[in-house]
Amino acid sequence: MVVFALAFGLSMDYEVFLLSRIQEAYRAGAGNDLAVEAGVQRSARIISSSALLMCIVFTGFATGEVLVMKQLATALTLVVVVDATLVRCLLVPATMTLLGRANWWCPRLFRRPGPAPREAGPPAGRPTEAAVRTS
């Protein structure tokens, strides 16, 4: 139970960061697929490096002499590796690509006032693929 709770907290950090990058690209006018691609590209370095850093720290804990700490550190190292690779690189982008426009549905109660994301299509002023990737 402790590993599950800690793993959930760690994975939420990655996912919030990844989804905020995807939402930024979508709100900039990119289509769903391009926004997912740009969000994964923008967040890949920071998420991978933070996962590597946490794995190094947890591996350091696993070399200690306390058995409970070894077990916890080993489990958390595996959880971080699986979350940063399989979930972030494979499951989240695949799911968001399959869901398409349904990703951006929000109940009326939780909607904040502000500019709505633009629909797919080539209206004037829409950012190009290169502009979304570089910003």
CSV table of N, CA and C in Angstrom, one decimal:
chain,number,residue,atom,x,y,z
A,1,MET,N,0.8,-1.2,0.0
A,1,MET,CA,0.0,0.0,0.0
A,1,MET,C,0.9,1.3,0.0
A,2,VAL,N,2.0,1.2,0.7
A,2,VAL,CA,2.8,2.4,0.8
A,2,VAL,C,3.5,2.6,-0.6
A,3,VAL,N,3.9,1.6,-1.2
A,3,VAL,CA,4.5,1.8,-2.6
A,3,VAL,C,3.5,2.3,-3.5
A,4,PHE,N,2.3,1.8,-3.5
A,4,PHE,CA,1.2,2.3,-4.4
A,4,PHE,C,1.0,3.8,-4.1
A,5,ALA,N,0.9,4.2,-2.9
A,5,ALA,CA,0.6,5.6,-2.6
A,5,ALA,C,1.8,6.5,-3.1
A,6,LEU,N,3.0,6.1,-2.8
A,6,LEU,CA,4.1,6.9,-3.3
A,6,LEU,C,4.3,6.9,-4.8
A,7,ALA,N,4.0,5.7,-5.4
A,7,ALA,CA,4.0,5.7,-6.9
A,7,ALA,C,3.0,6.6,-7.5
A,8,PHE,N,1.8,6.6,-6.9
A,8,PHE,CA,0.8,7.4,-7.4
A,8,PHE,C,1.2,8.9,-7.4
A,9,GLY,N,1.7,9.3,-6.3
A,9,GLY,CA,2.2,10.7,-6.1
A,9,GLY,C,3.3,11.1,-7.1
A,10,LEU,N,4.2,10.2,-7.3
A,10,LEU,CA,5.3,10.4,-8.2
A,10,LEU,C,4.8,10.5,-9.6
A,11,SER,N,3.9,9.6,-10.0
A,11,SER,CA,3.5,9.6,-11.4
A,11,SER,C,2.6,10.8,-11.7
A,12,MET,N,1.9,11.3,-10.7
A,12,MET,CA,1.1,12.5,-11.0
A,12,MET,C,1.9,13.7,-11.3
A,13,ASP,N,3.1,13.8,-10.7
A,13,ASP,CA,4.0,14.9,-11.1
A,13,ASP,C,4.4,14.8,-12.6
A,14,TYR,N,4.7,13.6,-13.1
A,14,TYR,CA,5.0,13.5,-14.5
A,14,TYR,C,3.8,13.8,-15.4
A,15,GLU,N,2.7,13.3,-15.0
A,15,GLU,CA,1.5,13.4,-15.9
A,15,GLU,C,1.0,14.8,-15.9
A,16,VAL,N,1.0,15.5,-14.8
A,16,VAL,CA,0.6,16.9,-14.8
A,16,VAL,C,1.5,17.8,-15.7
A,17,PHE,N,2.8,17.5,-15.6
A,17,PHE,CA,3.8,18.3,-16.4
A,17,PHE,C,3.6,17.9,-17.9
A,18,LEU,N,3.4,16.7,-18.2
A,18,LEU,CA,3.2,16.3,-19.6
A,18,LEU,C,1.9,16.8,-20.2
A,19,LEU,N,0.8,16.7,-19.4
A,19,LEU,CA,-0.5,17.2,-19.9
A,19,LEU,C,-0.6,18.7,-20.0
A,20,SER,N,0.2,19.4,-19.2
A,20,SER,CA,0.2,20.9,-19.3
A,20,SER,C,0.9,21.3,-20.6
A,21,ARG,N,2.0,20.6,-20.9
A,21,ARG,CA,2.7,20.9,-22.2
A,21,ARG,C,1.8,20.6,-23.4
A,22,ILE,N,1.0,19.5,-23.3
A,22,ILE,CA,0.1,19.1,-24.4
A,22,ILE,C,-1.0,20.2,-24.5
A,23,GLN,N,-1.6,20.6,-23.4
A,23,GLN,CA,-2.6,21.6,-23.4
A,23,GLN,C,-2.1,22.9,-23.9
A,24,GLU,N,-0.9,23.3,-23.6
A,24,GLU,CA,-0.3,24.6,-24.1
A,24,GLU,C,-0.3,24.5,-25.7
A,25,ALA,N,0.2,23.4,-26.2
A,25,ALA,CA,0.2,23.3,-27.7
A,25,ALA,C,-1.2,23.3,-28.3
A,26,TYR,N,-2.1,22.7,-27.6
A,26,TYR,CA,-3.5,22.6,-28.1
A,26,TYR,C,-4.1,24.0,-28.1
A,27,ARG,N,-3.9,24.7,-27.0
A,27,ARG,CA,-4.5,26.1,-26.9
A,27,ARG,C,-3.8,27.1,-27.9
A,28,ALA,N,-2.6,26.7,-28.3
A,28,ALA,CA,-1.9,27.6,-29.3
A,28,ALA,C,-2.4,27.4,-30.7
A,29,GLY,N,-3.3,26.4,-30.8
A,29,GLY,CA,-3.9,26.2,-32.1
A,29,GLY,C,-3.6,24.9,-32.8
A,30,ALA,N,-2.7,24.1,-32.3
A,30,ALA,CA,-2.3,22.9,-32.9
A,30,ALA,C,-3.5,21.9,-32.8
A,31,GLY,N,-3.6,21.0,-33.7
A,31,GLY,CA,-4.6,19.9,-33.6
A,31,GLY,C,-4.3,19.0,-32.5
A,32,ASN,N,-5.2,18.1,-32.2
A,32,ASN,CA,-4.9,17.1,-31.1
A,32,ASN,C,-3.7,16.3,-31.3
A,33,ASP,N,-3.5,15.7,-32.5
A,33,ASP,CA,-2.3,14.9,-32.7
A,33,ASP,C,-1.0,15.6,-32.6
A,34,LEU,N,-1.0,16.8,-33.2
A,34,LEU,CA,0.2,17.7,-33.2
A,34,LEU,C,0.5,18.2,-31.7
A,35,ALA,N,-0.6,18.4,-31.0
A,35,ALA,CA,-0.4,18.9,-29.6
A,35,ALA,C,0.2,17.8,-28.7
A,36,VAL,N,-0.3,16.6,-28.9
A,36,VAL,CA,0.2,15.4,-28.2
A,36,VAL,C,1.7,15.2,-28.5
A,37,GLU,N,2.0,15.3,-29.8
A,37,GLU,CA,3.4,15.1,-30.3
A,37,GLU,C,4.3,16.2,-29.7
A,38,ALA,N,3.9,17.4,-29.8
A,38,ALA,CA,4.7,18.6,-29.3
A,38,ALA,C,4.8,18.5,-27.7
A,39,GLY,N,3.8,18.1,-27.0
A,39,GLY,CA,3.8,18.0,-25.6
A,39,GLY,C,4.8,16.9,-25.1
A,40,VAL,N,4.8,15.8,-25.8
A,40,VAL,CA,5.7,14.7,-25.5
A,40,VAL,C,7.2,15.2,-25.8
A,41,GLN,N,7.4,15.8,-26.9
A,41,GLN,CA,8.7,16.3,-27.2
A,41,GLN,C,9.2,17.3,-26.3
A,42,ARG,N,8.4,18.3,-25.9
A,42,ARG,CA,8.8,19.3,-25.0
A,42,ARG,C,9.1,18.8,-23.6
A,43,SER,N,8.4,17.8,-23.1
A,43,SER,CA,8.6,17.4,-21.7
A,43,SER,C,9.5,16.2,-21.6
A,44,ALA,N,9.9,15.6,-22.7
A,44,ALA,CA,10.7,14.3,-22.6
A,44,ALA,C,12.0,14.5,-21.9
A,45,ARG,N,12.8,15.5,-22.1
A,45,ARG,CA,14.1,15.7,-21.4
A,45,ARG,C,13.9,15.8,-19.9
A,46,ILE,N,13.0,16.7,-19.5
A,46,ILE,CA,12.9,17.0,-18.1
A,46,ILE,C,12.3,15.8,-17.3
A,47,ILE,N,11.4,15.1,-17.9
A,47,ILE,CA,10.8,14.0,-17.2
A,47,ILE,C,11.8,12.8,-17.2
A,48,SER,N,12.5,12.6,-18.3
A,48,SER,CA,13.5,11.5,-18.3
A,48,SER,C,14.6,11.8,-17.3
A,49,SER,N,15.1,13.0,-17.3
A,49,SER,CA,16.2,13.3,-16.3
A,49,SER,C,15.8,13.3,-14.9
A,50,SER,N,14.5,13.7,-14.6
A,50,SER,CA,14.1,13.6,-13.2
A,50,SER,C,13.8,12.2,-12.8
A,51,ALA,N,13.3,11.3,-13.7
A,51,ALA,CA,13.2,9.9,-13.4
A,51,ALA,C,14.5,9.2,-13.2
A,52,LEU,N,15.5,9.6,-14.0
A,52,LEU,CA,16.8,9.1,-13.8
A,52,LEU,C,17.4,9.5,-12.5
A,53,LEU,N,17.2,10.7,-12.1
A,53,LEU,CA,17.7,11.2,-10.8
A,53,LEU,C,17.0,10.4,-9.6
A,54,MET,N,15.7,10.3,-9.7
A,54,MET,CA,15.0,9.5,-8.7
A,54,MET,C,15.5,8.1,-8.6
A,55,CYS,N,15.7,7.5,-9.8
A,55,CYS,CA,16.2,6.1,-9.8
A,55,CYS,C,17.6,6.0,-9.1
A,56,ILE,N,18.4,6.9,-9.4
A,56,ILE,CA,19.8,6.9,-8.7
A,56,ILE,C,19.6,7.0,-7.2
A,57,VAL,N,18.8,7.9,-6.8
A,57,VAL,CA,18.6,8.1,-5.3
A,57,VAL,C,18.0,6.9,-4.7
A,58,PHE,N,16.9,6.3,-5.3
A,58,PHE,CA,16.3,5.1,-4.8
A,58,PHE,C,17.3,3.9,-4.8
A,59,THR,N,18.1,3.8,-5.8
A,59,THR,CA,19.2,2.8,-5.9
A,59,THR,C,20.2,2.9,-4.7
A,60,GLY,N,20.5,4.2,-4.4
A,60,GLY,CA,21.3,4.4,-3.3
A,60,GLY,C,20.7,4.0,-2.0
A,61,PHE,N,19.4,4.2,-1.8
A,61,PHE,CA,18.7,3.7,-0.6
A,61,PHE,C,18.7,2.2,-0.6
A,62,ALA,N,18.6,1.6,-1.8
A,62,ALA,CA,18.6,0.1,-1.9
A,62,ALA,C,19.9,-0.6,-1.5
A,63,THR,N,21.0,0.2,-1.5
A,63,THR,CA,22.3,-0.4,-1.1
A,63,THR,C,22.5,-0.3,0.4
A,64,GLY,N,21.5,0.3,1.2
A,64,GLY,CA,21.7,0.3,2.6
A,64,GLY,C,21.5,-1.0,3.3
A,65,GLU,N,21.5,-1.1,4.6
A,65,GLU,CA,21.4,-2.3,5.3
A,65,GLU,C,20.0,-2.6,5.9
A,66,VAL,N,19.1,-1.7,5.9
A,66,VAL,CA,17.8,-1.9,6.4
A,66,VAL,C,16.9,-2.5,5.3
A,67,LEU,N,16.4,-3.7,5.7
A,67,LEU,CA,15.7,-4.5,4.7
A,67,LEU,C,14.4,-3.8,4.2
A,68,VAL,N,13.7,-3.2,5.1
A,68,VAL,CA,12.5,-2.5,4.6
A,68,VAL,C,12.8,-1.4,3.6
A,69,MET,N,13.9,-0.7,3.9
A,69,MET,CA,14.3,0.4,3.0
A,69,MET,C,14.7,-0.2,1.7
A,70,LYS,N,15.4,-1.3,1.7
A,70,LYS,CA,15.8,-1.9,0.4
A,70,LYS,C,14.6,-2.3,-0.4
A,71,GLN,N,13.6,-2.9,0.2
A,71,GLN,CA,12.4,-3.3,-0.5
A,71,GLN,C,11.7,-2.1,-1.1
A,72,LEU,N,11.5,-1.1,-0.3
A,72,LEU,CA,10.8,0.1,-0.7
A,72,LEU,C,11.5,0.8,-1.8
A,73,ALA,N,12.8,0.9,-1.7
A,73,ALA,CA,13.6,1.6,-2.7
A,73,ALA,C,13.6,0.8,-4.1
A,74,THR,N,13.7,-0.5,-4.0
A,74,THR,CA,13.7,-1.4,-5.2
A,74,THR,C,12.3,-1.2,-5.9
A,75,ALA,N,11.3,-1.3,-5.1
A,75,ALA,CA,9.9,-1.2,-5.7
A,75,ALA,C,9.7,0.2,-6.3
A,76,LEU,N,10.2,1.2,-5.7
A,76,LEU,CA,10.0,2.6,-6.2
A,76,LEU,C,10.9,2.8,-7.4
A,77,THR,N,12.0,2.2,-7.5
A,77,THR,CA,12.8,2.3,-8.7
A,77,THR,C,12.1,1.7,-9.9
A,78,LEU,N,11.6,0.5,-9.7
A,78,LEU,CA,10.8,-0.1,-10.8
A,78,LEU,C,9.6,0.7,-11.2
A,79,VAL,N,8.9,1.2,-10.2
A,79,VAL,CA,7.7,2.0,-10.5
A,79,VAL,C,8.1,3.2,-11.3
A,80,VAL,N,9.2,3.9,-11.0
A,80,VAL,CA,9.6,5.1,-11.7
A,80,VAL,C,10.0,4.8,-13.1
A,81,VAL,N,10.7,3.7,-13.3
A,81,VAL,CA,11.2,3.3,-14.6
A,81,VAL,C,9.9,3.0,-15.5
A,82,VAL,N,9.0,2.2,-15.0
A,82,VAL,CA,7.8,1.8,-15.7
A,82,VAL,C,7.0,3.1,-16.0
A,83,ASP,N,6.8,4.0,-15.1
A,83,ASP,CA,6.0,5.1,-15.3
A,83,ASP,C,6.6,6.1,-16.3
A,84,ALA,N,7.9,6.3,-16.2
A,84,ALA,CA,8.5,7.3,-17.0
A,84,ALA,C,8.7,6.8,-18.5
A,85,THR,N,8.7,5.5,-18.6
A,85,THR,CA,8.9,4.9,-20.0
A,85,THR,C,7.6,4.5,-20.6
A,86,LEU,N,7.0,3.5,-20.0
A,86,LEU,CA,5.8,2.9,-20.6
A,86,LEU,C,4.6,3.9,-20.6
A,87,VAL,N,4.3,4.4,-19.4
A,87,VAL,CA,3.1,5.3,-19.3
A,87,VAL,C,3.3,6.6,-20.0
A,88,ARG,N,4.4,7.3,-19.7
A,88,ARG,CA,4.6,8.6,-20.4
A,88,ARG,C,4.8,8.5,-21.8
A,89,CYS,N,5.6,7.6,-22.3
A,89,CYS,CA,6.0,7.5,-23.7
A,89,CYS,C,5.0,6.7,-24.6
A,90,LEU,N,4.2,5.9,-24.0
A,90,LEU,CA,3.4,5.0,-24.8
A,90,LEU,C,1.9,5.1,-24.5
A,91,LEU,N,1.5,4.9,-23.2
A,91,LEU,CA,0.1,4.9,-22.9
A,91,LEU,C,-0.6,6.2,-23.0
A,92,VAL,N,-0.1,7.3,-22.4
A,92,VAL,CA,-0.7,8.6,-22.4
A,92,VAL,C,-0.8,9.1,-23.9
A,93,PRO,N,0.3,9.2,-24.7
A,93,PRO,CA,0.1,9.7,-26.0
A,93,PRO,C,-0.9,8.8,-26.9
A,94,ALA,N,-0.8,7.5,-26.7
A,94,ALA,CA,-1.7,6.6,-27.5
A,94,ALA,C,-3.2,6.9,-27.1
A,95,THR,N,-3.4,7.0,-25.8
A,95,THR,CA,-4.8,7.2,-25.4
A,95,THR,C,-5.3,8.6,-25.8
A,96,MET,N,-4.5,9.6,-25.7
A,96,MET,CA,-4.9,10.9,-26.1
A,96,MET,C,-5.1,11.0,-27.6
A,97,THR,N,-4.3,10.3,-28.4
A,97,THR,CA,-4.5,10.3,-29.9
A,97,THR,C,-5.8,9.6,-30.2
A,98,LEU,N,-6.1,8.5,-29.5
A,98,LEU,CA,-7.3,7.7,-29.8
A,98,LEU,C,-8.6,8.5,-29.4
A,99,LEU,N,-8.5,9.2,-28.3
A,99,LEU,CA,-9.7,10.0,-27.8
A,99,LEU,C,-9.9,11.2,-28.6
A,100,GLY,N,-8.9,11.8,-29.2
A,100,GLY,CA,-9.1,13.0,-30.1
A,100,GLY,C,-9.7,14.2,-29.3
A,101,ARG,N,-10.8,14.7,-29.9
A,101,ARG,CA,-11.4,15.8,-29.3
A,101,ARG,C,-12.0,15.6,-27.9
A,102,ALA,N,-12.3,14.4,-27.6
A,102,ALA,CA,-12.9,14.0,-26.3
A,102,ALA,C,-11.9,14.4,-25.1
A,103,ASN,N,-10.6,14.5,-25.4
A,103,ASN,CA,-9.7,14.9,-24.4
A,103,ASN,C,-10.0,16.2,-23.8
A,104,TRP,N,-10.6,17.1,-24.6
A,104,TRP,CA,-10.7,18.5,-24.1
A,104,TRP,C,-12.1,18.8,-23.6
A,105,TRP,N,-13.0,17.8,-23.5
A,105,TRP,CA,-14.3,18.0,-22.9
A,105,TRP,C,-14.2,18.3,-21.4
A,106,CYS,N,-15.0,19.2,-21.0
A,106,CYS,CA,-15.0,19.6,-19.6
A,106,CYS,C,-16.5,19.9,-19.2
A,107,PRO,N,-16.9,19.4,-18.1
A,107,PRO,CA,-18.3,19.8,-17.6
A,107,PRO,C,-18.4,21.3,-17.5
A,108,ARG,N,-19.6,21.8,-17.7
A,108,ARG,CA,-19.8,23.3,-17.7
A,108,ARG,C,-19.5,23.8,-16.3
A,109,LEU,N,-19.7,23.1,-15.2
A,109,LEU,CA,-19.5,23.5,-13.9
A,109,LEU,C,-18.0,23.9,-13.7
A,110,PHE,N,-17.1,23.2,-14.3
A,110,PHE,CA,-15.7,23.4,-14.1
A,110,PHE,C,-15.0,24.2,-15.1
A,111,ARG,N,-15.7,24.7,-16.1
A,111,ARG,CA,-15.1,25.5,-17.2
A,111,ARG,C,-14.8,26.9,-16.6
A,112,ARG,N,-13.6,27.4,-17.0
A,112,ARG,CA,-13.2,28.7,-16.6
A,112,ARG,C,-13.4,29.6,-17.8
A,113,PRO,N,-13.7,30.9,-17.6
A,113,PRO,CA,-13.8,31.8,-18.7
A,113,PRO,C,-12.5,32.0,-19.3
A,114,GLY,N,-12.4,32.1,-20.6
A,114,GLY,CA,-11.2,32.4,-21.3
A,114,GLY,C,-11.3,32.0,-22.8
A,115,PRO,N,-10.3,32.2,-23.5
A,115,PRO,CA,-10.4,31.9,-24.9
A,115,PRO,C,-10.5,30.4,-25.2
A,116,ALA,N,-11.4,30.0,-26.0
A,116,ALA,CA,-11.6,28.6,-26.3
A,116,ALA,C,-10.6,28.1,-27.3
A,117,PRO,N,-10.1,26.9,-27.2
A,117,PRO,CA,-9.2,26.4,-28.2
A,117,PRO,C,-9.8,26.4,-29.6
A,118,ARG,N,-9.0,26.7,-30.6
A,118,ARG,CA,-9.4,26.8,-32.0
A,118,ARG,C,-9.7,25.4,-32.5
A,119,GLU,N,-10.6,25.3,-33.4
A,119,GLU,CA,-11.0,24.0,-34.0
A,119,GLU,C,-9.9,23.6,-35.1
A,120,ALA,N,-9.9,22.4,-35.4
A,120,ALA,CA,-8.9,21.9,-36.5
A,120,ALA,C,-9.3,22.6,-37.8
A,121,GLY,N,-8.4,22.8,-38.6
A,121,GLY,CA,-8.6,23.5,-39.9
A,121,GLY,C,-7.6,24.6,-40.1
A,122,PRO,N,-7.5,25.1,-41.3
A,122,PRO,CA,-6.5,26.1,-41.5
A,122,PRO,C,-7.0,27.6,-41.5
A,123,PRO,N,-7.5,28.0,-40.3
A,123,PRO,CA,-7.9,29.5,-40.3
A,123,PRO,C,-6.6,30.3,-40.3
A,124,ALA,N,-6.8,31.6,-40.7
A,124,ALA,CA,-5.7,32.5,-40.8
A,124,ALA,C,-5.1,32.7,-39.4
A,125,GLY,N,-3.8,32.8,-39.3
A,125,GLY,CA,-3.2,33.0,-38.0
A,125,GLY,C,-2.9,31.8,-37.2
A,126,ARG,N,-3.3,30.6,-37.8
A,126,ARG,CA,-3.0,29.4,-37.1
A,126,ARG,C,-1.5,29.1,-37.1
A,127,PRO,N,-0.9,28.7,-36.0
A,127,PRO,CA,0.5,28.4,-35.9
A,127,PRO,C,0.8,27.2,-36.8
A,128,THR,N,2.0,27.3,-37.4
A,128,THR,CA,2.4,26.1,-38.2
A,128,THR,C,3.0,25.1,-37.3
A,129,GLU,N,3.2,23.9,-37.9
A,129,GLU,CA,3.8,22.8,-37.2
A,129,GLU,C,5.2,23.2,-36.6
A,130,ALA,N,6.0,23.9,-37.4
A,130,ALA,CA,7.3,24.3,-36.9
A,130,ALA,C,7.2,25.3,-35.7
A,131,ALA,N,6.2,26.1,-35.8
A,131,ALA,CA,6.1,27.1,-34.7
A,131,ALA,C,5.6,26.5,-33.4
A,132,VAL,N,4.8,25.4,-33.5
A,132,VAL,CA,4.4,24.7,-32.3
A,132,VAL,C,5.5,24.0,-31.7
A,133,ARG,N,6.4,23.4,-32.5
A,133,ARG,CA,7.5,22.6,-32.0
A,133,ARG,C,8.6,23.4,-31.4
A,134,THR,N,8.8,24.6,-31.9
A,134,THR,CA,9.9,25.4,-31.4
A,134,THR,C,9.5,26.3,-30.2
A,135,SER,N,8.2,26.6,-30.0
A,135,SER,CA,7.8,27.4,-28.9
A,135,SER,C,7.8,26.7,-27.6
